[in-house]
């Protein structure tokens, strides 16, 4: 008998198969909670700590607290939740650096590839949309210095955000 690999998809399917529904809300019993935590810990032990932490946060904040409608599949709810978290992170970054063109920043994040971390899609458009005056980051004197520092920060931030929320 071949053991099924424990990965995020396996855990999502396990949870999805074990959730119940009460008054239109997805619910789990205590035994299912215990199994979910065991599986998430196993995922972490196998070197997937970032994914495990994200799954743990989702089940604790959304499933265990009764925030998930029974009208949506569990894995779809998880994907939507990650997209919302990604959008919040993009907005925070844009506010911090004074990036006004959110659509371009969103497209850039979506197209960014870890295999080519030195390439930031739409970097010129992002730089052109920077308003240094409204940026929360006031460390840099002058727009040019601000954009130079943004370029350094953008690559690291995109790598981190894509690896955590994609």
Coordinates of N, CA and C in Angstrom, one line a residue:
X1 N 0.8 -1.2 0.0 CA 0.0 0.0 0.0 C 0.9 1.2 0.0
X2 N 0.6 2.2 -0.9 CA 1.4 3.4 -1.0 C 0.7 4.5 -0.1
X3 N 1.6 5.1 0.6 CA 1.1 6.2 1.5 C 0.9 7.5 0.7
X4 N -0.1 8.2 0.9 CA -0.4 9.5 0.2 C 0.5 10.5 0.8
X5 N 1.2 11.3 -0.1 CA 2.1 12.4 0.4 C 1.2 13.4 1.1
X6 N 1.8 13.9 2.2 CA 1.1 15.0 2.9 C 1.6 16.3 2.3
X7 N 0.7 17.0 1.6 CA 1.0 18.3 1.1 C -0.2 19.2 1.3
X8 N -0.2 20.4 0.9 CA -1.3 21.3 1.1 C -2.6 20.8 0.5
X9 N -2.4 20.3 -0.7 CA -3.6 19.8 -1.4 C -4.3 18.6 -0.7
X10 N -3.4 17.7 -0.2 CA -3.9 16.6 0.6 C -4.7 17.1 1.9
X11 N -4.1 18.0 2.6 CA -4.7 18.5 3.8 C -6.0 19.2 3.4
X12 N -6.0 20.0 2.4 CA -7.2 20.7 2.0 C -8.3 19.7 1.6
X13 N -8.0 18.6 0.9 CA -9.0 17.6 0.6 C -9.5 16.9 1.8
X14 N -8.6 16.6 2.7 CA -8.9 16.0 4.0 C -9.9 16.8 4.8
X15 N -9.6 18.1 4.9 CA -10.5 19.0 5.6 C -11.8 19.1 4.9
X16 N -11.8 19.3 3.6 CA -13.0 19.5 2.8 C -13.9 18.2 3.0
X17 N -13.3 17.1 3.1 CA -14.1 15.8 3.2 C -14.7 15.7 4.6
X18 N -14.1 16.3 5.6 CA -14.5 16.2 7.0 C -15.4 17.3 7.6
X19 N -15.5 18.4 6.8 CA -16.3 19.5 7.4 C -17.8 19.2 7.3
X20 N -18.5 19.7 8.3 CA -19.9 19.6 8.3 C -20.5 20.9 8.0
X21 N -21.8 21.0 8.2 CA -22.5 22.3 8.0 C -23.5 22.5 9.0
X22 N -23.5 23.7 9.6 CA -24.6 24.0 10.6 C -25.0 25.4 10.2
X23 N -26.3 25.6 9.9 CA -26.9 26.9 9.6 C -26.1 27.6 8.5
X24 N -25.7 26.9 7.5 CA -25.0 27.5 6.4 C -23.5 27.8 6.6
X25 N -23.0 27.3 7.7 CA -21.6 27.6 8.0 C -20.8 26.3 8.1
X26 N -19.6 26.2 7.6 CA -18.8 25.0 7.7 C -18.3 24.9 9.1
X27 N -18.4 23.6 9.6 CA -18.0 23.3 11.0 C -17.2 22.0 11.0
X28 N -16.4 21.9 12.1 CA -15.6 20.7 12.3 C -15.7 20.3 13.8
X29 N -15.7 19.0 14.1 CA -15.7 18.6 15.5 C -14.3 18.5 16.0
X30 N -14.2 18.2 17.3 CA -12.9 18.3 18.0 C -11.9 17.3 17.4
X31 N -12.4 16.1 17.1 CA -11.5 15.1 16.5 C -10.9 15.5 15.2
X32 N -11.8 16.1 14.4 CA -11.3 16.7 13.1 C -10.3 17.8 13.3
X33 N -10.5 18.6 14.3 CA -9.5 19.7 14.6 C -8.2 19.0 15.0
X34 N -8.2 18.0 15.8 CA -7.0 17.3 16.2 C -6.3 16.8 14.9
X35 N -7.0 16.1 14.0 CA -6.4 15.6 12.8 C -5.8 16.7 11.9
X36 N -6.6 17.7 11.8 CA -6.1 18.9 11.0 C -4.7 19.4 11.6
X37 N -4.7 19.6 12.9 CA -3.4 20.1 13.5 C -2.3 19.1 13.3
X38 N -2.6 17.8 13.4 CA -1.5 16.8 13.2 C -1.0 16.8 11.7
X39 N -1.9 16.9 10.8 CA -1.5 17.0 9.4 C -0.7 18.2 9.0
X40 N -1.2 19.3 9.6 CA -0.4 20.6 9.4 C 1.0 20.5 10.0
X41 N 1.1 19.9 11.2 CA 2.4 19.8 11.8 C 3.3 18.9 11.0
X42 N 2.7 17.8 10.4 CA 3.5 16.9 9.6 C 4.0 17.6 8.3
X43 N 3.1 18.5 7.8 CA 3.5 19.3 6.6 C 4.7 20.2 7.0
X44 N 4.6 20.8 8.1 CA 5.7 21.6 8.6 C 7.0 20.8 8.8
X45 N 6.9 19.6 9.4 CA 8.0 18.8 9.6 C 8.7 18.3 8.3
X46 N 7.9 18.3 7.3 CA 8.5 17.8 6.0 C 9.1 19.0 5.2
X47 N 9.3 20.1 5.9 CA 10.0 21.3 5.2 C 9.1 22.3 4.6
X48 N 7.8 22.2 4.8 CA 6.8 23.1 4.3 C 6.2 24.0 5.4
X49 N 7.1 24.6 6.2 CA 6.7 25.4 7.3 C 5.9 26.6 6.9
X50 N 6.2 27.3 5.8 CA 5.5 28.5 5.4 C 4.1 28.1 5.0
X51 N 3.9 27.1 4.2 CA 2.6 26.6 3.8 C 1.8 26.1 5.0
X52 N 2.5 25.4 5.9 CA 1.8 24.9 7.1 C 1.3 26.1 8.0
X53 N 2.1 27.1 8.2 CA 1.7 28.3 9.0 C 0.5 29.0 8.3
X54 N 0.5 29.1 7.0 CA -0.6 29.7 6.3 C -1.9 28.9 6.5
X55 N -1.8 27.6 6.3 CA -3.0 26.7 6.5 C -3.5 26.8 8.0
X56 N -2.6 26.8 8.9 CA -2.9 26.9 10.3 C -3.7 28.2 10.6
X57 N -3.1 29.3 10.0 CA -3.8 30.6 10.2 C -5.2 30.6 9.6
X58 N -5.3 30.0 8.4 CA -6.6 30.0 7.7 C -7.6 29.2 8.5
X59 N -7.3 28.0 9.0 CA -8.3 27.2 9.7 C -8.6 27.8 11.0
X60 N -7.6 28.4 11.7 CA -7.9 29.0 13.0 C -8.8 30.3 12.8
X61 N -8.4 31.1 11.8 CA -9.1 32.4 11.7 C -10.5 32.3 10.9
X62 N -10.6 31.3 10.1 CA -11.8 31.2 9.2 C -12.7 30.0 9.5
X63 N -12.1 28.8 9.5 CA -12.9 27.6 9.7 C -13.3 27.5 11.2
X64 N -12.4 27.5 12.1 CA -12.7 27.2 13.5 C -13.6 28.3 14.1
X65 N -13.6 29.5 13.6 CA -14.4 30.6 14.1 C -15.7 30.8 13.4
X66 N -16.0 29.9 12.5 CA -17.3 29.9 11.8 C -17.5 31.0 10.8
X67 N -16.4 31.3 10.1 CA -16.5 32.4 9.0 C -16.6 31.8 7.6
X68 N -16.7 30.5 7.5 CA -16.8 29.9 6.1 C -18.2 29.5 5.8
X69 N -18.7 30.0 4.7 CA -20.0 29.6 4.3 C -20.0 28.2 3.7
X70 N -21.0 27.4 3.9 CA -21.1 26.1 3.4 C -21.4 26.1 1.9
X71 N -21.6 27.2 1.3 CA -21.8 27.4 -0.1 C -20.6 27.3 -1.0
X72 N -19.4 27.4 -0.3 CA -18.1 27.4 -1.1 C -17.3 26.2 -0.6
X73 N -16.6 25.6 -1.6 CA -15.7 24.5 -1.3 C -14.6 25.0 -0.4
X74 N -14.1 24.1 0.4 CA -13.0 24.5 1.4 C -11.8 25.0 0.7
X75 N -11.3 24.3 -0.4 CA -10.1 24.7 -1.1 C -10.3 26.0 -1.8
X76 N -11.5 26.2 -2.3 CA -11.8 27.5 -3.0 C -11.7 28.6 -2.0
X77 N -12.3 28.4 -0.8 CA -12.3 29.4 0.2 C -10.9 29.7 0.6
X78 N -10.0 28.7 0.7 CA -8.6 28.9 1.0 C -7.9 29.8 0.0
X79 N -8.1 29.5 -1.3 CA -7.5 30.2 -2.4 C -8.0 31.7 -2.4
X80 N -9.3 31.9 -2.1 CA -9.8 33.3 -2.1 C -9.2 34.0 -0.9
X81 N -9.1 33.4 0.2 CA -8.5 34.0 1.4 C -7.0 34.4 1.2
X82 N -6.3 33.5 0.5 CA -4.9 33.9 0.1 C -4.9 35.1 -0.8
X83 N -5.8 35.1 -1.8 CA -5.8 36.3 -2.7 C -6.1 37.6 -2.0
X84 N -7.0 37.5 -1.0 CA -7.4 38.7 -0.2 C -6.2 39.1 0.6
X85 N -5.5 38.2 1.2 CA -4.3 38.5 2.0 C -3.2 39.1 1.1
X86 N -3.0 38.6 -0.1 CA -2.1 39.1 -1.1 C -2.5 40.5 -1.4
X87 N -3.7 40.8 -1.7 CA -4.2 42.1 -2.0 C -3.9 43.1 -0.9
X88 N -4.1 42.7 0.3 CA -3.8 43.6 1.5 C -2.3 43.9 1.5
X89 N -1.5 42.9 1.3 CA 0.0 43.1 1.3 C 0.4 44.0 0.2
X90 N -0.2 43.9 -1.0 CA 0.1 44.8 -2.1 C -0.3 46.2 -1.7
X91 N -1.4 46.4 -1.2 CA -1.9 47.8 -0.8 C -1.0 48.4 0.2
X92 N -0.6 47.6 1.2 CA 0.4 48.1 2.3 C 1.7 48.5 1.7
X93 N 2.2 47.7 0.8 CA 3.5 48.0 0.1 C 3.4 49.3 -0.7
X94 N 2.3 49.4 -1.5 CA 2.0 50.6 -2.3 C 1.9 51.8 -1.5
X95 N 1.2 51.8 -0.4 CA 1.1 52.9 0.5 C 2.4 53.3 1.1
X96 N 3.2 52.3 1.5 CA 4.5 52.6 2.1 C 5.5 53.3 1.2
X97 N 5.4 52.9 -0.1 CA 6.3 53.4 -1.1 C 5.7 54.5 -1.9
X98 N 4.4 54.8 -1.8 CA 3.8 55.8 -2.6 C 3.5 55.4 -4.0
X99 N 3.3 54.1 -4.2 CA 3.0 53.6 -5.6 C 1.5 53.9 -5.8
X100 N 1.1 54.6 -6.8 CA -0.3 55.0 -7.0 C -1.0 54.1 -8.0
X101 N -0.2 53.4 -8.9 CA -0.8 52.5 -9.9 C -0.9 51.1 -9.4
X102 N -2.0 50.8 -8.6 CA -2.2 49.5 -8.0 C -2.4 48.4 -9.1
X103 N -3.1 48.7 -10.2 CA -3.3 47.7 -11.2 C -1.9 47.2 -11.8
X104 N -1.0 48.1 -12.0 CA 0.3 47.7 -12.5 C 1.1 46.9 -11.5
X105 N 1.0 47.4 -10.2 CA 1.7 46.6 -9.2 C 1.1 45.2 -9.0
X106 N -0.2 45.1 -9.1 CA -0.8 43.8 -9.1 C -0.3 42.9 -10.3
X107 N -0.3 43.4 -11.4 CA 0.1 42.7 -12.6 C 1.6 42.3 -12.4
X108 N 2.4 43.2 -11.9 CA 3.8 42.9 -11.7 C 4.0 41.7 -10.7
X109 N 3.3 41.7 -9.6 CA 3.3 40.7 -8.6 C 2.9 39.3 -9.3
X110 N 1.8 39.4 -10.0 CA 1.3 38.1 -10.7 C 2.3 37.6 -11.7
X111 N 3.0 38.4 -12.4 CA 4.0 38.0 -13.4 C 5.4 37.7 -12.9
X112 N 5.7 38.2 -11.7 CA 7.0 38.0 -11.1 C 7.3 36.5 -11.0
X113 N 8.6 36.1 -11.3 CA 9.0 34.7 -11.3 C 10.2 34.6 -10.4
X114 N 10.2 33.6 -9.5 CA 11.4 33.3 -8.7 C 12.5 32.8 -9.5
X115 N 12.3 32.3 -10.7 CA 13.3 31.8 -11.5 C 14.1 32.9 -12.2
X116 N 13.6 34.1 -12.2 CA 14.3 35.3 -12.7 C 14.0 36.5 -11.7
X117 N 14.6 36.3 -10.5 CA 14.3 37.3 -9.4 C 14.8 38.7 -9.7
X118 N 15.7 38.9 -10.7 CA 16.3 40.2 -11.0 C 15.3 41.0 -11.9
X119 N 14.3 40.3 -12.5 CA 13.4 40.9 -13.4 C 12.1 41.3 -12.7
X120 N 11.8 42.6 -12.6 CA 10.6 43.0 -12.0 C 9.7 43.5 -13.1
X121 N 8.6 42.8 -13.4 CA 7.7 43.2 -14.5 C 7.2 44.6 -14.3
X122 N 7.1 45.3 -15.3 CA 6.5 46.7 -15.3 C 7.2 47.7 -14.3
X123 N 8.5 47.5 -14.1 CA 9.3 48.3 -13.2 C 9.2 49.8 -13.6
X124 N 9.3 50.1 -14.8 CA 9.3 51.5 -15.3 C 7.9 52.1 -15.0
X125 N 6.9 51.4 -15.2 CA 5.5 51.9 -14.9 C 5.3 52.1 -13.4
X126 N 5.8 51.2 -12.7 CA 5.7 51.3 -11.2 C 6.5 52.5 -10.7
X127 N 7.7 52.7 -11.2 CA 8.5 53.9 -10.8 C 7.8 55.2 -11.3
X128 N 7.2 55.2 -12.4 CA 6.6 56.4 -12.9 C 5.3 56.7 -12.1
X129 N 4.8 55.7 -11.4 CA 3.6 56.0 -10.6 C 3.9 56.4 -9.2
X130 N 5.1 56.4 -8.8 CA 5.5 56.7 -7.4 C 5.3 58.2 -7.1
X131 N 4.6 58.5 -6.0 CA 4.5 59.8 -5.5 C 5.2 59.9 -4.2
X132 N 6.4 60.4 -4.2 CA 7.2 60.4 -3.0 C 6.6 61.2 -1.8
X133 N 5.8 62.2 -2.2 CA 5.1 63.0 -1.2 C 4.1 62.2 -0.3
X134 N 3.4 61.3 -0.9 CA 2.4 60.6 -0.2 C 2.9 59.2 0.4
X135 N 4.1 58.9 0.1 CA 4.7 57.6 0.6 C 4.8 57.7 2.2
X136 N 4.4 56.6 2.8 CA 4.6 56.5 4.3 C 6.0 56.4 4.6
X137 N 6.8 55.9 3.7 CA 8.3 55.8 3.9 C 8.9 57.1 3.6
X138 N 9.4 57.8 4.7 CA 10.0 59.1 4.5 C 11.5 59.1 4.8
X139 N 12.1 57.9 4.7 CA 13.5 57.7 5.0 C 14.4 58.4 3.9
X140 N 13.9 58.4 2.7 CA 14.8 58.9 1.6 C 14.5 60.3 1.2
X141 N 15.5 61.1 1.1 CA 15.4 62.5 0.7 C 15.4 62.6 -0.8
X142 N 14.3 63.0 -1.4 CA 14.3 63.1 -2.8 C 13.7 61.9 -3.5
X143 N 13.0 62.1 -4.6 CA 12.4 61.1 -5.4 C 13.3 60.1 -6.0
X144 N 14.5 60.5 -6.5 CA 15.4 59.6 -7.1 C 15.9 58.5 -6.1
X145 N 16.4 59.0 -5.0 CA 16.8 58.1 -3.9 C 15.7 57.1 -3.5
X146 N 14.5 57.7 -3.4 CA 13.4 56.9 -3.0 C 13.1 55.8 -4.0
X147 N 13.2 56.1 -5.3 CA 13.0 55.0 -6.3 C 14.1 54.0 -6.4
X148 N 15.3 54.4 -6.1 CA 16.4 53.5 -6.1 C 16.2 52.5 -4.9
X149 N 15.8 53.0 -3.8 CA 15.6 52.1 -2.6 C 14.3 51.3 -2.8
X150 N 13.3 51.8 -3.5 CA 12.2 51.0 -3.9 C 12.6 49.8 -4.8
X151 N 13.4 50.0 -5.7 CA 13.9 49.0 -6.6 C 14.6 47.8 -5.8
X152 N 15.3 48.2 -4.8 CA 16.0 47.2 -4.0 C 15.0 46.4 -3.2
X153 N 14.0 47.1 -2.6 CA 13.0 46.5 -1.7 C 12.0 45.7 -2.5
X154 N 11.7 46.1 -3.7 CA 10.7 45.4 -4.5 C 11.0 44.0 -4.8
X155 N 12.3 43.7 -5.2 CA 12.7 42.4 -5.5 C 12.5 41.4 -4.3
X156 N 13.0 41.9 -3.2 CA 13.0 41.1 -1.9 C 11.5 40.9 -1.5
X157 N 10.7 41.9 -1.6 CA 9.3 41.9 -1.2 C 8.6 40.9 -2.1
X158 N 8.7 41.0 -3.4 CA 8.0 40.2 -4.3 C 8.4 38.7 -4.1
X159 N 9.6 38.4 -3.9 CA 10.1 37.0 -3.6 C 9.4 36.5 -2.4
X160 N 9.4 37.3 -1.3 CA 8.8 36.9 0.0 C 7.3 36.7 -0.2
X161 N 6.6 37.6 -0.8 CA 5.2 37.6 -0.8 C 4.7 36.5 -1.8
X162 N 5.4 36.3 -2.9 CA 5.0 35.2 -3.8 C 5.2 33.8 -3.1
X163 N 6.3 33.7 -2.4 CA 6.6 32.4 -1.8 C 5.6 32.1 -0.7
X164 N 5.2 33.1 0.0 CA 4.3 32.9 1.1 C 2.8 32.8 0.7
X165 N 2.4 33.5 -0.3 CA 0.9 33.6 -0.6 C 0.6 33.0 -2.0
X166 N 1.5 32.4 -2.7 CA 1.1 31.8 -4.0 C 1.0 30.3 -3.9

